[in-house]
Amino acid sequence: KKGKIELKNIIWTNRSNGLETLIMIIAGAILVFMPGLTADLITKGLAVISLFYGFMNIFRYLDNRKENKAYTIDIIIGIVSLLFGIFVWTNPYFILSFLPMVLGILLIINGLAALPLFFQFGLIYIPAFFTSIIPLVLGIILIINPYGIAKSAIQIFGIVILVSGISNLITLLKSSK
């Protein structure tokens, strides 16, 4: 069984980025097939984190006030964080309106990071095209036209992550032979 390639060995090999590849494929599939749920989770998660942070600062202020060590900034940060958390929870679409711009920036960064791979292999090696040029182009499109496409932006981002993950897997499988 010397020539047999086992996926678990590729994923857990220290020299490969197999675990990252597996996570990219799973995350990409979730973003593609469940964009509404993903958008909701992003906004609700941001709201919960902000609310938790706000409560922690307020409790710290109240606790430290007993010992005359309270800082006004703790109560200010606490109240602002609570208000922000409530705003995000009640206005998720406002937050999601910025999502295409943020995803566009992330795609451009991802494409630029993979550009040396494309220049090294060129159009001959298809995975290099999918991990560098496609994210770069889609990122630019999302930056130029970010409004009204939050759900589509999530799906586009998911497609790019999914295709990049599959391309990485193909690369790992070919390099392990």
PDB file of C-alpha atoms in Angstrom:
ATOM      1  CA  LYS A   1       0.000   0.000   0.000  1.00  0.00           C
ATOM      2  CA  LYS A   2       2.979   2.282  -0.508  1.00  0.00           C
ATOM      3  CA  GLY A   3       1.452   4.114  -3.471  1.00  0.00           C
ATOM      4  CA  LYS A   4      -1.937   4.627  -1.831  1.00  0.00           C
ATOM      5  CA  ILE A   5      -2.645   8.193  -0.783  1.00  0.00           C
ATOM      6  CA  GLU A   6      -4.733   8.544   2.341  1.00  0.00           C
ATOM      7  CA  LEU A   7      -6.666  11.790   2.772  1.00  0.00           C
ATOM      8  CA  LYS A   8      -6.206  11.784   6.549  1.00  0.00           C
ATOM      9  CA  ASN A   9      -2.416  11.614   6.111  1.00  0.00           C
ATOM     10  CA  ILE A  10      -2.498  14.572   3.741  1.00  0.00           C
ATOM     11  CA  ILE A  11      -4.699  16.596   6.083  1.00  0.00           C
ATOM     12  CA  TRP A  12      -2.566  15.994   9.170  1.00  0.00           C
ATOM     13  CA  THR A  13       0.892  16.205   7.585  1.00  0.00           C
ATOM     14  CA  ASN A  14       2.923  19.013   9.118  1.00  0.00           C
ATOM     15  CA  ARG A  15       4.395  19.951   5.753  1.00  0.00           C
ATOM     16  CA  SER A  16       1.014  20.489   4.119  1.00  0.00           C
ATOM     17  CA  ASN A  17      -1.805  22.877   4.703  1.00  0.00           C
ATOM     18  CA  GLY A  18      -4.318  20.033   4.610  1.00  0.00           C
ATOM     19  CA  LEU A  19      -6.305  21.061   7.669  1.00  0.00           C
ATOM     20  CA  GLU A  20      -6.614  24.595   6.315  1.00  0.00           C
ATOM     21  CA  THR A  21      -7.778  23.119   3.002  1.00  0.00           C
ATOM     22  CA  LEU A  22     -10.432  20.996   4.699  1.00  0.00           C
ATOM     23  CA  ILE A  23     -11.678  23.995   6.692  1.00  0.00           C
ATOM     24  CA  MET A  24     -11.816  26.086   3.489  1.00  0.00           C
ATOM     25  CA  ILE A  25     -13.915  23.451   1.727  1.00  0.00           C
ATOM     26  CA  ILE A  26     -16.355  23.121   4.638  1.00  0.00           C
ATOM     27  CA  ALA A  27     -16.611  26.893   5.218  1.00  0.00           C
ATOM     28  CA  GLY A  28     -17.047  27.528   1.501  1.00  0.00           C
ATOM     29  CA  ALA A  29     -19.855  24.995   1.250  1.00  0.00           C
ATOM     30  CA  ILE A  30     -21.642  26.532   4.249  1.00  0.00           C
ATOM     31  CA  LEU A  31     -21.333  30.039   2.791  1.00  0.00           C
ATOM     32  CA  VAL A  32     -22.580  28.896  -0.633  1.00  0.00           C
ATOM     33  CA  PHE A  33     -25.538  26.807   0.490  1.00  0.00           C
ATOM     34  CA  MET A  34     -26.621  28.748   3.603  1.00  0.00           C
ATOM     35  CA  PRO A  35     -25.843  32.456   2.987  1.00  0.00           C
ATOM     36  CA  GLY A  36     -28.863  33.737   4.922  1.00  0.00           C
ATOM     37  CA  LEU A  37     -27.990  31.677   7.970  1.00  0.00           C
ATOM     38  CA  THR A  38     -24.365  32.729   7.686  1.00  0.00           C
ATOM     39  CA  ALA A  39     -25.280  36.429   7.504  1.00  0.00           C
ATOM     40  CA  ASP A  40     -27.584  36.047  10.487  1.00  0.00           C
ATOM     41  CA  LEU A  41     -24.901  34.234  12.489  1.00  0.00           C
ATOM     42  CA  ILE A  42     -22.338  36.923  11.674  1.00  0.00           C
ATOM     43  CA  THR A  43     -24.571  39.771  12.843  1.00  0.00           C
ATOM     44  CA  LYS A  44     -25.977  37.951  15.872  1.00  0.00           C
ATOM     45  CA  GLY A  45     -22.474  36.838  16.867  1.00  0.00           C
ATOM     46  CA  LEU A  46     -21.186  40.404  16.609  1.00  0.00           C
ATOM     47  CA  ALA A  47     -24.135  41.624  18.692  1.00  0.00           C
ATOM     48  CA  VAL A  48     -23.630  38.977  21.403  1.00  0.00           C
ATOM     49  CA  ILE A  49     -19.890  39.686  21.624  1.00  0.00           C
ATOM     50  CA  SER A  50     -20.567  43.418  21.900  1.00  0.00           C
ATOM     51  CA  LEU A  51     -23.266  42.911  24.552  1.00  0.00           C
ATOM     52  CA  PHE A  52     -21.004  40.594  26.558  1.00  0.00           C
ATOM     53  CA  TYR A  53     -18.127  43.070  26.347  1.00  0.00           C
ATOM     54  CA  GLY A  54     -20.436  45.881  27.439  1.00  0.00           C
ATOM     55  CA  PHE A  55     -21.744  43.962  30.440  1.00  0.00           C
ATOM     56  CA  MET A  56     -18.208  42.974  31.461  1.00  0.00           C
ATOM     57  CA  ASN A  57     -17.059  46.617  31.439  1.00  0.00           C
ATOM     58  CA  ILE A  58     -20.079  47.754  33.422  1.00  0.00           C
ATOM     59  CA  PHE A  59     -19.605  44.973  35.987  1.00  0.00           C
ATOM     60  CA  ARG A  60     -15.893  45.843  36.244  1.00  0.00           C
ATOM     61  CA  TYR A  61     -16.802  49.476  36.866  1.00  0.00           C
ATOM     62  CA  LEU A  62     -19.382  48.575  39.535  1.00  0.00           C
ATOM     63  CA  ASP A  63     -17.019  46.095  41.198  1.00  0.00           C
ATOM     64  CA  ASN A  64     -14.094  48.517  41.231  1.00  0.00           C
ATOM     65  CA  ARG A  65     -16.310  51.368  42.486  1.00  0.00           C
ATOM     66  CA  LYS A  66     -16.660  49.522  45.811  1.00  0.00           C
ATOM     67  CA  GLU A  67     -12.904  49.894  46.328  1.00  0.00           C
ATOM     68  CA  ASN A  68     -12.682  53.414  44.843  1.00  0.00           C
ATOM     69  CA  LYS A  69     -10.705  52.048  41.875  1.00  0.00           C
ATOM     70  CA  ALA A  70     -13.379  52.611  39.244  1.00  0.00           C
ATOM     71  CA  TYR A  71     -12.457  54.168  35.928  1.00  0.00           C
ATOM     72  CA  THR A  72     -15.029  56.243  34.091  1.00  0.00           C
ATOM     73  CA  ILE A  73     -13.817  54.798  30.792  1.00  0.00           C
ATOM     74  CA  ASP A  74     -15.078  51.340  31.841  1.00  0.00           C
ATOM     75  CA  ILE A  75     -18.656  52.567  32.225  1.00  0.00           C
ATOM     76  CA  ILE A  76     -18.450  54.577  28.983  1.00  0.00           C
ATOM     77  CA  ILE A  77     -17.087  51.610  27.012  1.00  0.00           C
ATOM     78  CA  GLY A  78     -19.676  49.372  28.653  1.00  0.00           C
ATOM     79  CA  ILE A  79     -22.613  51.589  27.713  1.00  0.00           C
ATOM     80  CA  VAL A  80     -21.346  52.199  24.162  1.00  0.00           C
ATOM     81  CA  SER A  81     -20.758  48.455  23.671  1.00  0.00           C
ATOM     82  CA  LEU A  82     -24.244  47.639  24.965  1.00  0.00           C
ATOM     83  CA  LEU A  83     -25.830  50.229  22.677  1.00  0.00           C
ATOM     84  CA  PHE A  84     -23.810  48.945  19.713  1.00  0.00           C
ATOM     85  CA  GLY A  85     -24.825  45.348  20.505  1.00  0.00           C
ATOM     86  CA  ILE A  86     -28.491  46.315  20.693  1.00  0.00           C
ATOM     87  CA  PHE A  87     -28.181  48.282  17.447  1.00  0.00           C
ATOM     88  CA  VAL A  88     -26.533  45.364  15.622  1.00  0.00           C
ATOM     89  CA  TRP A  89     -29.114  42.903  16.978  1.00  0.00           C
ATOM     90  CA  THR A  90     -32.031  45.081  15.864  1.00  0.00           C
ATOM     91  CA  ASN A  91     -30.499  46.325  12.569  1.00  0.00           C
ATOM     92  CA  PRO A  92     -28.627  43.376  11.043  1.00  0.00           C
ATOM     93  CA  TYR A  93     -29.162  44.605   7.472  1.00  0.00           C
ATOM     94  CA  PHE A  94     -27.325  47.849   8.198  1.00  0.00           C
ATOM     95  CA  ILE A  95     -24.305  45.829   9.287  1.00  0.00           C
ATOM     96  CA  LEU A  96     -24.710  43.462   6.330  1.00  0.00           C
ATOM     97  CA  SER A  97     -24.590  46.411   3.939  1.00  0.00           C
ATOM     98  CA  PHE A  98     -20.875  46.710   4.782  1.00  0.00           C
ATOM     99  CA  LEU A  99     -20.281  42.984   4.319  1.00  0.00           C
ATOM    100  CA  PRO A 100     -19.720  43.028   0.540  1.00  0.00           C
ATOM    101  CA  MET A 101     -17.031  45.697   0.961  1.00  0.00           C
ATOM    102  CA  VAL A 102     -15.288  43.717   3.707  1.00  0.00           C
ATOM    103  CA  LEU A 103     -15.542  40.469   1.723  1.00  0.00           C
ATOM    104  CA  GLY A 104     -14.199  42.275  -1.338  1.00  0.00           C
ATOM    105  CA  ILE A 105     -11.156  43.447   0.613  1.00  0.00           C
ATOM    106  CA  LEU A 106     -10.583  39.912   1.975  1.00  0.00           C
ATOM    107  CA  LEU A 107     -10.823  38.434  -1.529  1.00  0.00           C
ATOM    108  CA  ILE A 108      -8.350  40.981  -2.897  1.00  0.00           C
ATOM    109  CA  ILE A 109      -5.908  40.169  -0.083  1.00  0.00           C
ATOM    110  CA  ASN A 110      -6.375  36.427  -0.730  1.00  0.00           C
ATOM    111  CA  GLY A 111      -5.844  36.899  -4.471  1.00  0.00           C
ATOM    112  CA  LEU A 112      -2.756  39.061  -3.994  1.00  0.00           C
ATOM    113  CA  ALA A 113      -1.274  36.553  -1.547  1.00  0.00           C
ATOM    114  CA  ALA A 114      -1.711  33.756  -4.105  1.00  0.00           C
ATOM    115  CA  LEU A 115      -0.505  35.827  -7.078  1.00  0.00           C
ATOM    116  CA  PRO A 116       3.110  34.570  -6.853  1.00  0.00           C
ATOM    117  CA  LEU A 117       1.754  31.024  -7.321  1.00  0.00           C
ATOM    118  CA  PHE A 118      -0.054  32.152 -10.484  1.00  0.00           C
ATOM    119  CA  PHE A 119       3.065  33.866 -11.833  1.00  0.00           C
ATOM    120  CA  GLN A 120       5.115  30.770 -11.072  1.00  0.00           C
ATOM    121  CA  PHE A 121       2.776  28.322 -12.839  1.00  0.00           C
ATOM    122  CA  GLY A 122       0.717  30.568 -15.131  1.00  0.00           C
ATOM    123  CA  LEU A 123      -2.470  29.537 -16.887  1.00  0.00           C
ATOM    124  CA  ILE A 124      -1.139  26.017 -17.397  1.00  0.00           C
ATOM    125  CA  TYR A 125      -1.908  25.149 -13.795  1.00  0.00           C
ATOM    126  CA  ILE A 126      -5.657  25.734 -13.318  1.00  0.00           C
ATOM    127  CA  PRO A 127      -5.698  25.688  -9.459  1.00  0.00           C
ATOM    128  CA  ALA A 128      -3.251  28.624  -9.453  1.00  0.00           C
ATOM    129  CA  PHE A 129      -5.745  30.571 -11.572  1.00  0.00           C
ATOM    130  CA  PHE A 130      -8.610  29.808  -9.169  1.00  0.00           C
ATOM    131  CA  THR A 131      -6.653  30.699  -6.041  1.00  0.00           C
ATOM    132  CA  SER A 132      -5.230  33.979  -7.326  1.00  0.00           C
ATOM    133  CA  ILE A 133      -6.922  35.643 -10.294  1.00  0.00           C
ATOM    134  CA  ILE A 134     -10.570  34.715  -9.593  1.00  0.00           C
ATOM    135  CA  PRO A 135     -10.562  36.001  -5.965  1.00  0.00           C
ATOM    136  CA  LEU A 136      -8.788  39.158  -7.100  1.00  0.00           C
ATOM    137  CA  VAL A 137     -11.355  39.894  -9.821  1.00  0.00           C
ATOM    138  CA  LEU A 138     -14.345  39.065  -7.608  1.00  0.00           C
ATOM    139  CA  GLY A 139     -12.921  41.199  -4.796  1.00  0.00           C
ATOM    140  CA  ILE A 140     -12.570  44.170  -7.134  1.00  0.00           C
ATOM    141  CA  ILE A 141     -16.164  43.662  -8.351  1.00  0.00           C
ATOM    142  CA  LEU A 142     -17.445  43.610  -4.756  1.00  0.00           C
ATOM    143  CA  ILE A 143     -15.504  46.784  -3.915  1.00  0.00           C
ATOM    144  CA  ILE A 144     -16.802  48.599  -7.006  1.00  0.00           C
ATOM    145  CA  ASN A 145     -20.446  47.496  -6.541  1.00  0.00           C
ATOM    146  CA  PRO A 146     -20.997  46.558  -2.866  1.00  0.00           C
ATOM    147  CA  TYR A 147     -24.617  47.643  -2.375  1.00  0.00           C
ATOM    148  CA  GLY A 148     -27.615  45.354  -2.449  1.00  0.00           C
ATOM    149  CA  ILE A 149     -25.629  42.139  -2.878  1.00  0.00           C
ATOM    150  CA  ALA A 150     -24.883  41.011   0.680  1.00  0.00           C
ATOM    151  CA  LYS A 151     -26.373  37.526   0.180  1.00  0.00           C
ATOM    152  CA  SER A 152     -24.716  37.171  -3.219  1.00  0.00           C
ATOM    153  CA  ALA A 153     -21.450  38.438  -1.756  1.00  0.00           C
ATOM    154  CA  ILE A 154     -21.543  35.730   0.885  1.00  0.00           C
ATOM    155  CA  GLN A 155     -22.194  33.098  -1.803  1.00  0.00           C
ATOM    156  CA  ILE A 156     -19.444  34.484  -4.051  1.00  0.00           C
ATOM    157  CA  PHE A 157     -17.031  34.462  -1.135  1.00  0.00           C
ATOM    158  CA  GLY A 158     -18.139  30.899  -0.355  1.00  0.00           C
ATOM    159  CA  ILE A 159     -17.604  29.797  -3.964  1.00  0.00           C
ATOM    160  CA  VAL A 160     -14.109  31.274  -3.987  1.00  0.00           C
ATOM    161  CA  ILE A 161     -13.233  29.626  -0.671  1.00  0.00           C
ATOM    162  CA  LEU A 162     -14.698  26.307  -1.838  1.00  0.00           C
ATOM    163  CA  VAL A 163     -12.872  26.402  -5.192  1.00  0.00           C
ATOM    164  CA  SER A 164      -9.638  27.497  -3.489  1.00  0.00           C
ATOM    165  CA  GLY A 165      -9.969  24.649  -0.998  1.00  0.00           C
ATOM    166  CA  ILE A 166     -10.585  22.101  -3.753  1.00  0.00           C
ATOM    167  CA  SER A 167      -7.643  23.523  -5.736  1.00  0.00           C
ATOM    168  CA  ASN A 168      -5.439  23.250  -2.648  1.00  0.00           C
ATOM    169  CA  LEU A 169      -6.598  19.655  -2.176  1.00  0.00           C
ATOM    170  CA  ILE A 170      -5.713  18.836  -5.789  1.00  0.00           C
ATOM    171  CA  THR A 171      -2.310  20.439  -5.277  1.00  0.00           C
ATOM    172  CA  LEU A 172      -1.764  18.457  -2.072  1.00  0.00           C
ATOM    173  CA  LEU A 173      -2.810  15.210  -3.743  1.00  0.00           C
ATOM    174  CA  LYS A 174      -0.486  15.838  -6.710  1.00  0.00           C
ATOM    175  CA  SER A 175       2.446  16.871  -4.526  1.00  0.00           C
ATOM    176  CA  SER A 176       2.113  13.827  -2.269  1.00  0.00           C
ATOM    177  CA  LYS A 177       2.534  11.360  -5.132  1.00  0.00           C
TER     178      LYS A 177
END
